Coordinates of N, CA and C and ligand atoms in Angstrom, one line a residue:
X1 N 4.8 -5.8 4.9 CA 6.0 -4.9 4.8 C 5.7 -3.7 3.9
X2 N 6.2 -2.5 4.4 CA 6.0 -1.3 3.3 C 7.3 -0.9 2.5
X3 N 8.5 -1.1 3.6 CA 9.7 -0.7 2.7 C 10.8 -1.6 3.2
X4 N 11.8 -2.4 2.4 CA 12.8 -3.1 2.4 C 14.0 -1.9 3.2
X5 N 14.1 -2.2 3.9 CA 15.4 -1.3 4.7 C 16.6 -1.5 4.7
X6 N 17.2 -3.1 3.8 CA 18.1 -3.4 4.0 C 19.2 -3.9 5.0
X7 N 19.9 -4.5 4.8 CA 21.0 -5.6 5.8 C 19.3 -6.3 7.3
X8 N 18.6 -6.7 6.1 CA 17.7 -7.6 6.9 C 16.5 -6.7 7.9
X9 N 16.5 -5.6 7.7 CA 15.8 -4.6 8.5 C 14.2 -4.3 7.2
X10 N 13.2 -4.3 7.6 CA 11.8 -3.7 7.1 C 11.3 -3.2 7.7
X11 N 10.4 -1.9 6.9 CA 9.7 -1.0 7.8 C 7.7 -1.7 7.7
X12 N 7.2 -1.7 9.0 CA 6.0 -2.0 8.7 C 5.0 -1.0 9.5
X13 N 4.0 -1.2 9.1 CA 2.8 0.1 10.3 C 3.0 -0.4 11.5
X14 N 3.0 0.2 12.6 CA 3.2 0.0 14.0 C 1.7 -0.4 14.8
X15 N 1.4 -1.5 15.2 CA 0.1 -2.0 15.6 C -0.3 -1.5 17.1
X16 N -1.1 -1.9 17.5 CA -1.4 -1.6 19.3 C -0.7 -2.7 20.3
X17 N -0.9 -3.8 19.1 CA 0.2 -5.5 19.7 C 1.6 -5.0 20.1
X18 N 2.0 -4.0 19.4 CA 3.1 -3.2 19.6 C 3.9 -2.3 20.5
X19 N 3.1 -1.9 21.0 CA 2.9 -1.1 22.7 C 4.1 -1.1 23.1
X20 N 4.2 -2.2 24.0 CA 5.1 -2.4 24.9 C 6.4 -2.3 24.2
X21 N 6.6 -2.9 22.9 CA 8.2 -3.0 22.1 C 8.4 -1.1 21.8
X22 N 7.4 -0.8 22.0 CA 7.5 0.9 21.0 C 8.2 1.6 22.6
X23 N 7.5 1.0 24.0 CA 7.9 1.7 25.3 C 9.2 1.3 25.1
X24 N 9.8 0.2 25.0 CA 10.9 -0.7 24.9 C 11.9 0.1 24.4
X25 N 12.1 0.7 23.2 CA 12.7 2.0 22.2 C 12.6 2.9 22.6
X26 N 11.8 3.2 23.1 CA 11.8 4.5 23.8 C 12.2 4.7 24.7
X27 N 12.6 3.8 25.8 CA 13.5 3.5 27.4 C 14.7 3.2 26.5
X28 N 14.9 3.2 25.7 CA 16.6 2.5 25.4 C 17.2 3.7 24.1
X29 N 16.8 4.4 24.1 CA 16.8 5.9 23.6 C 16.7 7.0 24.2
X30 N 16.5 7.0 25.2 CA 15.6 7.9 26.0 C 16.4 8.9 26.9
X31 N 18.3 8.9 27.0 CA 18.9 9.5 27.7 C 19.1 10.4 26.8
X32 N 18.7 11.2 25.9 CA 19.4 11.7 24.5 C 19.8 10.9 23.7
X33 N 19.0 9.8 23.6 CA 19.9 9.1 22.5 C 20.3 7.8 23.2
X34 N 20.6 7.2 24.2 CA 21.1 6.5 24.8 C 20.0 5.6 25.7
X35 N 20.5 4.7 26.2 CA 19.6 3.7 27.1 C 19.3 4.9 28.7
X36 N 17.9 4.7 28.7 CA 17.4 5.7 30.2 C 17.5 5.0 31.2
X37 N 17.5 3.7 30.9 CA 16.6 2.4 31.8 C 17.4 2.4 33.5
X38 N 18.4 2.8 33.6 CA 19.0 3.3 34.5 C 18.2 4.0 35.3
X39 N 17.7 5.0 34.8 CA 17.6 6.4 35.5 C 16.1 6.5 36.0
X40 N 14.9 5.3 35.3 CA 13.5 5.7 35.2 C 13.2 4.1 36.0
X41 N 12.2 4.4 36.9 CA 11.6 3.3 37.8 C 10.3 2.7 37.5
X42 N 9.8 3.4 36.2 CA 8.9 2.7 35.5 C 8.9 2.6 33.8
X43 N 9.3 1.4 33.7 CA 9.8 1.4 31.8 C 9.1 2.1 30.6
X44 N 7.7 1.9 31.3 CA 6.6 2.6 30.1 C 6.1 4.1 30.2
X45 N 6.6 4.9 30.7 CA 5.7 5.9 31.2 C 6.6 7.4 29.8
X46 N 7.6 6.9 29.5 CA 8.5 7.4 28.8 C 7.6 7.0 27.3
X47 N 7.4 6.1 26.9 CA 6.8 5.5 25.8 C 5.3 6.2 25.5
X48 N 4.6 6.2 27.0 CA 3.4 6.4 26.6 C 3.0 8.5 26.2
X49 N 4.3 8.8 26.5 CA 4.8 10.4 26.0 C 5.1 10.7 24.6
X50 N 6.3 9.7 24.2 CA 6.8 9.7 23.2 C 6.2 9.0 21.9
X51 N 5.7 8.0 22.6 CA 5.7 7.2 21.2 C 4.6 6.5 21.4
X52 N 3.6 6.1 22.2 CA 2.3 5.2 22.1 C 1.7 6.1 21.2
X53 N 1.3 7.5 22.0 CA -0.1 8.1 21.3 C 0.2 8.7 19.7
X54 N 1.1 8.2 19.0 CA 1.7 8.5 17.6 C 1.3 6.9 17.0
X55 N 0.9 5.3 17.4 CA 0.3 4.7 17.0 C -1.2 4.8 17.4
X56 N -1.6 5.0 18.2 CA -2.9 5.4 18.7 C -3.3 6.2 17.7
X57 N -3.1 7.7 17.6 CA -3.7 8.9 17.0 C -3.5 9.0 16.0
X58 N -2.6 8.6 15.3 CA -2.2 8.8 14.0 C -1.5 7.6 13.1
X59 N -2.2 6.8 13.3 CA -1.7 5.4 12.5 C -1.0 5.2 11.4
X60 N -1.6 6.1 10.7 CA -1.3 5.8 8.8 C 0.1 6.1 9.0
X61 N 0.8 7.1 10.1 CA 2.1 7.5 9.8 C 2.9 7.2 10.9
X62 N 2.5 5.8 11.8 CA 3.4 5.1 12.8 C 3.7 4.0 12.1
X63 N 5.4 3.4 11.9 CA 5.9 2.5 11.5 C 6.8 1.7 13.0
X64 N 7.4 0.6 12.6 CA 8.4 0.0 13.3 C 9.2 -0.2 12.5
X65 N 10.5 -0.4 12.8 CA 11.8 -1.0 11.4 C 12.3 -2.5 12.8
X66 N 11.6 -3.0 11.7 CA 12.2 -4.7 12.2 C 13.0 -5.3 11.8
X67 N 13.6 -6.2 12.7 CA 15.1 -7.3 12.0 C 14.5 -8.2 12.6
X68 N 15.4 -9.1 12.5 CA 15.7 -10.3 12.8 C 15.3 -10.9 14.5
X69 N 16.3 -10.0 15.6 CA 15.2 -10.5 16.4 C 14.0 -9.6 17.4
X70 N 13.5 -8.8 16.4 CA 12.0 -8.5 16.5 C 12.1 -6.7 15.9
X71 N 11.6 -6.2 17.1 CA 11.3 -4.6 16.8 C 12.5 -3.9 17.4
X72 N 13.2 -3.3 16.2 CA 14.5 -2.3 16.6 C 14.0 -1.2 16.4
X73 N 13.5 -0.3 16.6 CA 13.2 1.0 16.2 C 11.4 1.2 15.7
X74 N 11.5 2.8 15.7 CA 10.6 2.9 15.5 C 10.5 4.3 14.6
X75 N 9.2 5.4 13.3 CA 9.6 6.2 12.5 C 7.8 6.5 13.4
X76 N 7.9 7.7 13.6 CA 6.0 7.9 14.2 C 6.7 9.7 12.5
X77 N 5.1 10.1 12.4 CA 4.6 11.4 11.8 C 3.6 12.0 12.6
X78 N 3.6 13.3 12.5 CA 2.3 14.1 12.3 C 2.5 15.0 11.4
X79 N 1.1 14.5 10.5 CA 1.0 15.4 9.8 C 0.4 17.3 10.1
X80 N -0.4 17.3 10.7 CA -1.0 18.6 11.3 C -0.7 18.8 13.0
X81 N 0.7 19.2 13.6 CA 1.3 19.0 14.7 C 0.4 19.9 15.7
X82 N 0.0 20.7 15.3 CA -1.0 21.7 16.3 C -2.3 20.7 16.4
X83 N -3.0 19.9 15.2 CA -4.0 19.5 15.6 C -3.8 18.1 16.6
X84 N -2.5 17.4 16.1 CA -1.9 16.3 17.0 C -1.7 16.7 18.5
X85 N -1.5 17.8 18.8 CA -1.0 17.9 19.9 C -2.3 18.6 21.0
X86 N -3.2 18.8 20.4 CA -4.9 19.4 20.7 C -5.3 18.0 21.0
X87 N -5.2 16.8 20.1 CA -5.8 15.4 20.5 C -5.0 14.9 21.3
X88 N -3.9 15.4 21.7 CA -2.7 14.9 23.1 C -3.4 15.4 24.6
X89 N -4.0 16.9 24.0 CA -4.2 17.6 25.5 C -5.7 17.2 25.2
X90 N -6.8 17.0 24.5 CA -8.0 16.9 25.1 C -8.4 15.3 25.6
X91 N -7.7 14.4 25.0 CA -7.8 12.8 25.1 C -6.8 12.3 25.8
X92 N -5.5 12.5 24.6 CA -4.8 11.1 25.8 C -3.7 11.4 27.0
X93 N -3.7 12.6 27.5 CA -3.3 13.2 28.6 C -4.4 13.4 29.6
X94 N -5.3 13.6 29.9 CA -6.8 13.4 30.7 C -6.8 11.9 31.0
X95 N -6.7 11.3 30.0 CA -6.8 9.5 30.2 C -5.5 8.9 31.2
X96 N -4.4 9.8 30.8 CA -2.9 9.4 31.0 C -2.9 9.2 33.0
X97 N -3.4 10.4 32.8 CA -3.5 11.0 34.3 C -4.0 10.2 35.4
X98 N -5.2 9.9 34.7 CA -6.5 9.3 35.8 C -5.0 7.7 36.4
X99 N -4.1 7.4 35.7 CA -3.8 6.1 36.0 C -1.9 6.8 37.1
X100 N -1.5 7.9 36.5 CA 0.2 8.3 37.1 C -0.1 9.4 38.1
X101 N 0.3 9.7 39.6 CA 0.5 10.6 40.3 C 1.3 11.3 39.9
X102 N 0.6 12.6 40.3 CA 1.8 13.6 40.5 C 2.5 14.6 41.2
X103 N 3.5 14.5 40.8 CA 4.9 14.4 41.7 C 4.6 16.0 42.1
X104 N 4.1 16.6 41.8 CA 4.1 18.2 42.6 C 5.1 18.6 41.7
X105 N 5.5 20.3 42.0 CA 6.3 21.3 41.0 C 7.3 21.5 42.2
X106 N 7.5 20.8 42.5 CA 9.1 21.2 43.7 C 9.8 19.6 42.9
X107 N 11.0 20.6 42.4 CA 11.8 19.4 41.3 C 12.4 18.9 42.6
X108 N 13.5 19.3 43.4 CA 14.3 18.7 44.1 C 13.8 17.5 44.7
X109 N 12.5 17.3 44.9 CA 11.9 16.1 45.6 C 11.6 14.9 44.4
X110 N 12.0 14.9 43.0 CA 11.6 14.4 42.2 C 12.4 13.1 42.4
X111 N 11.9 11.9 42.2 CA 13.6 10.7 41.5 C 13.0 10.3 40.7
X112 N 13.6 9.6 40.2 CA 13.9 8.6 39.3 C 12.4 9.1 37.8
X113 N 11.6 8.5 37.7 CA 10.8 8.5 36.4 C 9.4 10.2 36.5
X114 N 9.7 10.5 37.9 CA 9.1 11.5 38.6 C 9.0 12.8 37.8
X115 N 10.1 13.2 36.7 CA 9.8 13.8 35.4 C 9.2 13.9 34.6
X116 N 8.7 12.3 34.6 CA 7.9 11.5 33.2 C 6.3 12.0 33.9
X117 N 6.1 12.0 35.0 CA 4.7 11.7 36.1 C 4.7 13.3 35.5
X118 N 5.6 14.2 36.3 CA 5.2 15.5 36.3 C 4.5 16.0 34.6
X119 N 5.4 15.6 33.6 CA 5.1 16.0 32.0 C 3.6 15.5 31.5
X120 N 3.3 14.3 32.7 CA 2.4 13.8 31.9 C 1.0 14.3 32.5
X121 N 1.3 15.2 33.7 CA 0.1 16.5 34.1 C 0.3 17.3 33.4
X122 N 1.4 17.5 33.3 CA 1.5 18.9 33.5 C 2.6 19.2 31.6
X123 N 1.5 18.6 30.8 CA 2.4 18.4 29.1 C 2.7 20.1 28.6
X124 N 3.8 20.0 27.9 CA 4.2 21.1 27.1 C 4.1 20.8 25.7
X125 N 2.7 21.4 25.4 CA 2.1 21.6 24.0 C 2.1 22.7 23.0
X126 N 3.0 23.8 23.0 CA 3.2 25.0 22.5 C 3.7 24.4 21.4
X127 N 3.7 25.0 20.7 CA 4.4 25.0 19.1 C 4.7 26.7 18.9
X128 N 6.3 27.0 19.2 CA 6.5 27.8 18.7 C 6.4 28.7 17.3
X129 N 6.1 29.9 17.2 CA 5.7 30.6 15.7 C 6.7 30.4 15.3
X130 N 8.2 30.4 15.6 CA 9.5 29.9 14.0 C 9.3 28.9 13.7
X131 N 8.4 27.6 14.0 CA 7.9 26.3 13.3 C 6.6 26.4 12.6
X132 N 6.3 28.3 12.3 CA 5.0 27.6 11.4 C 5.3 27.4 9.6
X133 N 6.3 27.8 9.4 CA 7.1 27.0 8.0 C 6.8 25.8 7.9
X134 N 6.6 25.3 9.4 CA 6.7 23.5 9.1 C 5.8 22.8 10.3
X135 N 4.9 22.7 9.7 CA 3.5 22.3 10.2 C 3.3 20.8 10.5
X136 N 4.5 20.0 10.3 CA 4.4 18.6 10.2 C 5.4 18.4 11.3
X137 N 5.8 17.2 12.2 CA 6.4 17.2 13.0 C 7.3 15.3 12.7
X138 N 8.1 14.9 12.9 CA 8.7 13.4 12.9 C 9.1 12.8 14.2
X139 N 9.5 11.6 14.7 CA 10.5 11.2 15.6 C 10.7 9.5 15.2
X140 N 12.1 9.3 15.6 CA 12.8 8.5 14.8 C 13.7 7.6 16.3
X141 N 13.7 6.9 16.6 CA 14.7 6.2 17.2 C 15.1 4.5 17.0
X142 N 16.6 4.1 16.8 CA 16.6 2.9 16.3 C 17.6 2.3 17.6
X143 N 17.3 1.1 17.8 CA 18.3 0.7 18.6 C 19.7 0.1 18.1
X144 N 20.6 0.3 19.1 CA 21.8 0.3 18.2 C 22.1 -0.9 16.9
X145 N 21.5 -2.0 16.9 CA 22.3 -3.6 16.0 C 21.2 -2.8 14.4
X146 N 20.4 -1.6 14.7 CA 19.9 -0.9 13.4 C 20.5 0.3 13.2
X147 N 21.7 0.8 13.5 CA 22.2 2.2 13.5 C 23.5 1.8 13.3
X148 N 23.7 3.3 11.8 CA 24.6 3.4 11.2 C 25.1 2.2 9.7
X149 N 23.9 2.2 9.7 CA 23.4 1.3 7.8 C 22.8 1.9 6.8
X150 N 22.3 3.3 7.0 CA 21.5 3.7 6.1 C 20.2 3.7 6.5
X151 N 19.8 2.7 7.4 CA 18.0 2.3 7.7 C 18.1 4.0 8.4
X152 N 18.2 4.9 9.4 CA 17.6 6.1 9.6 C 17.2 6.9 8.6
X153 N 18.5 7.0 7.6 CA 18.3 7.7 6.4 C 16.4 7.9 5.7
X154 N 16.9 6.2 5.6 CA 15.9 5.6 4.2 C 14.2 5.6 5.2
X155 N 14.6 5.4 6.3 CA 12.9 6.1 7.5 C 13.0 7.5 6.7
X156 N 13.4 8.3 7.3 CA 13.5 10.1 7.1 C 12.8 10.0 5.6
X157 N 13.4 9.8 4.6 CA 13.1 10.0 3.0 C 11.8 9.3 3.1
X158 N 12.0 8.3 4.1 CA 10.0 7.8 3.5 C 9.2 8.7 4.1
X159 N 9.4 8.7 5.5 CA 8.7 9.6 5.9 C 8.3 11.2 5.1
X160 N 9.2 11.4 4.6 CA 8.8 13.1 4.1 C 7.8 12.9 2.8
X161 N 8.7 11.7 2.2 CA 7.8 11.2 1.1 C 6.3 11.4 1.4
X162 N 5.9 10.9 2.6 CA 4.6 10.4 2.7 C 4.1 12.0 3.0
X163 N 4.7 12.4 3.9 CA 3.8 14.1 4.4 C 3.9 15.0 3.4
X164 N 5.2 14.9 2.5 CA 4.9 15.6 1.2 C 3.6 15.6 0.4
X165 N 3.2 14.2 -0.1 CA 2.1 13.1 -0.5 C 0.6 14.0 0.1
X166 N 1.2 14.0 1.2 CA -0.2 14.3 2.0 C -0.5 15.9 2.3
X167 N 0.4 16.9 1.4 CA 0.7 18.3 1.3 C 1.1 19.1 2.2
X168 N 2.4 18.4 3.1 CA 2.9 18.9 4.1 C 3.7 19.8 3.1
X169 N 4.2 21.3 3.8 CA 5.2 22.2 3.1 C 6.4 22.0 3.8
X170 N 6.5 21.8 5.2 CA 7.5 21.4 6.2 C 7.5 20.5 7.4
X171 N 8.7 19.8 8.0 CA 8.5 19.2 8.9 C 9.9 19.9 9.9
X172 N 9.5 19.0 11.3 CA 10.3 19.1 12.0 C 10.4 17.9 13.2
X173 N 12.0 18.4 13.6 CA 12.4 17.4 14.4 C 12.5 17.7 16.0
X174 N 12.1 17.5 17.2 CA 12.6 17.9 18.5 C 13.7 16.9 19.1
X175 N 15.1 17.8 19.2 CA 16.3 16.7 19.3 C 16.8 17.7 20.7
X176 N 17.1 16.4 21.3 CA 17.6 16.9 23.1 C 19.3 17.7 22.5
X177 N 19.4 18.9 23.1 CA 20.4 19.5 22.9 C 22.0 18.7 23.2
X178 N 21.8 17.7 24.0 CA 22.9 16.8 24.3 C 23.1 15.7 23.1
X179 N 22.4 15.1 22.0 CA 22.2 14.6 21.4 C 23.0 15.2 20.0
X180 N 24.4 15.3 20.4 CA 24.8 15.5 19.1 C 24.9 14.8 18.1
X181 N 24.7 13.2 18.3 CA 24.5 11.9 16.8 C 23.7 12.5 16.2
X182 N 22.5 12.7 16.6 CA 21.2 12.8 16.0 C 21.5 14.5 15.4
X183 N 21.8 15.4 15.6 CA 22.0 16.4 15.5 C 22.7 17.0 14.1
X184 N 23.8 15.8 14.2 CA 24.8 15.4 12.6 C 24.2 14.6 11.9
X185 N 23.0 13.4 12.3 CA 22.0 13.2 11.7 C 21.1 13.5 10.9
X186 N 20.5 14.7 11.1 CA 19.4 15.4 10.8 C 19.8 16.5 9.5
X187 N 21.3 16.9 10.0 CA 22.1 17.9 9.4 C 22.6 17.7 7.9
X188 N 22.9 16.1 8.1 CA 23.0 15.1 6.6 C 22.3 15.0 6.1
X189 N 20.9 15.1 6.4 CA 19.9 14.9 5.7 C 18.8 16.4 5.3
X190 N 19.6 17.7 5.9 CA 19.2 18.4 5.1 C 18.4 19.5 6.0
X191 N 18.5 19.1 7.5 CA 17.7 19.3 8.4 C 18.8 20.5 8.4
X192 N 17.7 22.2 9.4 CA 18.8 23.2 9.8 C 17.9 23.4 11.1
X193 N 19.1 23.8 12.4 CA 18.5 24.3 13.5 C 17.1 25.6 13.2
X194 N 16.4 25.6 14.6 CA 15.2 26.8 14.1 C 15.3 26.8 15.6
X195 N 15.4 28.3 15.9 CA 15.1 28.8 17.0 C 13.8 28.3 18.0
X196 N 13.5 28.6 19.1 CA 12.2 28.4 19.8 C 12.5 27.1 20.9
X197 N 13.5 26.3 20.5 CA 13.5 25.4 21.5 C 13.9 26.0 22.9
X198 N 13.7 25.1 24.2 CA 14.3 25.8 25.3 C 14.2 24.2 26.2
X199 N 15.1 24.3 27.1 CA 15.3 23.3 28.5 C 15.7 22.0 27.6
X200 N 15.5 21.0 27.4 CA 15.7 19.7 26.9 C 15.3 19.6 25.5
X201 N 14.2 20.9 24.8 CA 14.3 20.9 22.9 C 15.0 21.6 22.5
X202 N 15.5 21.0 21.4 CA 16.2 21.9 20.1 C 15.9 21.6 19.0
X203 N 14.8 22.4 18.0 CA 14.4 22.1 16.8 C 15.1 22.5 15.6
X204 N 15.2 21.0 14.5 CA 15.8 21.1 13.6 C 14.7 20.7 12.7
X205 N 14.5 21.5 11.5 CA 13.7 21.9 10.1 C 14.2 21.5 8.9
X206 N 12.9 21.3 7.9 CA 13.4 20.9 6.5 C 12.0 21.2 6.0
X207 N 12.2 22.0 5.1 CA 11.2 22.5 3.7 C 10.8 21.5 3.0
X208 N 9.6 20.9 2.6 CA 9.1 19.7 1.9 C 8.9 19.9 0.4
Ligands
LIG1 C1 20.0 9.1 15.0 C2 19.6 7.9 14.2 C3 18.1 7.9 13.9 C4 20.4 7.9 12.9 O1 20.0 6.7 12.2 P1 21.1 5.8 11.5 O2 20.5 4.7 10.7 O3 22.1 5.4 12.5 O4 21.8 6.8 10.5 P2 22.2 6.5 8.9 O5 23.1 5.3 8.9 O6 21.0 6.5 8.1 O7 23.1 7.8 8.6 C5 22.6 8.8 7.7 C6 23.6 10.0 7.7 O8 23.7 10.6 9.0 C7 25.0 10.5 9.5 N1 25.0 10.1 10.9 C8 24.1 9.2 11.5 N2 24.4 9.1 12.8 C9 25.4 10.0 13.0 C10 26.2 10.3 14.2 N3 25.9 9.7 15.4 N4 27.2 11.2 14.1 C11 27.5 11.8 12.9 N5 26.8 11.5 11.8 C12 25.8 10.6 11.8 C13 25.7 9.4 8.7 O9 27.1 9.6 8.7 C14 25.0 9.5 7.4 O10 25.6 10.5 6.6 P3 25.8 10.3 5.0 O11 24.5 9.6 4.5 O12 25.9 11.6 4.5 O13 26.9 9.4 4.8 C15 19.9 6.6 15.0 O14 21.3 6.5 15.1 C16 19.3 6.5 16.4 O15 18.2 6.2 16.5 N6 20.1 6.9 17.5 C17 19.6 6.7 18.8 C18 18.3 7.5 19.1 C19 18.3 8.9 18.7 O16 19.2 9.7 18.9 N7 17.2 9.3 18.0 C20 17.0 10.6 17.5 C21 16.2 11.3 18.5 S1 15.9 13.0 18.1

């Protein structure tokens, strides 16, 4: 355990044994905030976008926040988001590929997880210039029986702690513009919108 999270919740490093629980969070968060699992016809393919290659690539700063019965959530870092996202497009999108078809650039023929197929040819790795203030990037998702106790909070402060530690000057968040919880989330804690998002991002910033 690294940090006591309270009302029975601990934060620990996120392992590879972990995988599947990390897809798990990420399908049950994944409508903006909400459960996807509806909408997507393969559970993992969302996870392996969001949240695998952040325990893969960058270990020291992938956690889980655990209870009682098992893995509720998850806190991933990057510390150097341009170099994170260079080891996204030369490794684990190449790799990603060889195993998901893809769905072609005619959206109307897409269903169900056929978004997740298309992103994972075809990834959006820009980092816009209003985010070079903040060179560090976060993502945070808890399932609900861990939300609204403080445990998001007390993730966010560790996490900055640590990229501070590690001489980040800024971080940032990518929050779906429909996601107003997280939005008033981020806002509490200090976070302010920054231009440059478009389609499904809206980035919110904080000075370290
Ligand atoms: C968003 C999320 C990480 C917040 O974590 P949390 O543990 O529920 O939040 P906390 O209890 O630590 O709240 C911290 C502060 O944010 C505020 N806050 C949290 N969720 C909020 C919401 N939905 N609406 C308004 N304010 C909210 C709290 O009021 C609190 O303010 P205060 O400390 O000034 O009193 C969590 O609810 C979550 O994972 N939601 C679903 C997935 C998601 O949206 N992830 C973010 C993707 S960008």
């Amino acid at each position: 355990m690294i940090l006591d999270l309270g009302g029975g919740f601990v934060l620990r490093h996120a392992l590879a044994a972990d995988h599947e629980a990390l897809c798990r969070v990420c399908l049950m968060t994944g409508d903006a905030g909400a459960d996807a699992s509806a909408r997507e016809d393969d559970p993992t393919l969302m996870g392996q976008i969001y949240a695998v290659p952040y325990q893969v690539l960058e270990p020291d700063l992938a956690f889980v926040i655990e209870g009682e019965p098992g893995v509720s959530g998850y806190l991933f870092g990057a510390l150097d988001t341009a170099a994170f996202y260079a080891r996204l497009e030369a490794d684990w999108y190449p790799a990603l590929q060889r195993h998901v078809r893809d769905p072609g650039q005619d959206r109307t023929a897409w269903r169900n997880s056929d978004w997740a197929r298309h992103a994972i040819h075809h990834p959006s790795l820009d980092v816009p210039d209003s985010l070079a203030d903040f060179p560090s990037h976060g993502h945070i998702d808890l399932l609900p029986e861990a939300r609204g106790r403080g445990v998001g909070r007390r993730c966010m402060e560790f996490l900055e702690g640590r990229l501070a530690k590690a001489g980040s000057t800024g971080l940032f968040l990518d929050v779906h513009p429909r996601n107003r919880g997280a939005q008033r989330f981020y806002a509490a804690l200090g976070y302010r919108p920054v231009t440059g998002g478009a389609g499904t991002s809206m980035f919110m910033a904080k000075r370290l």
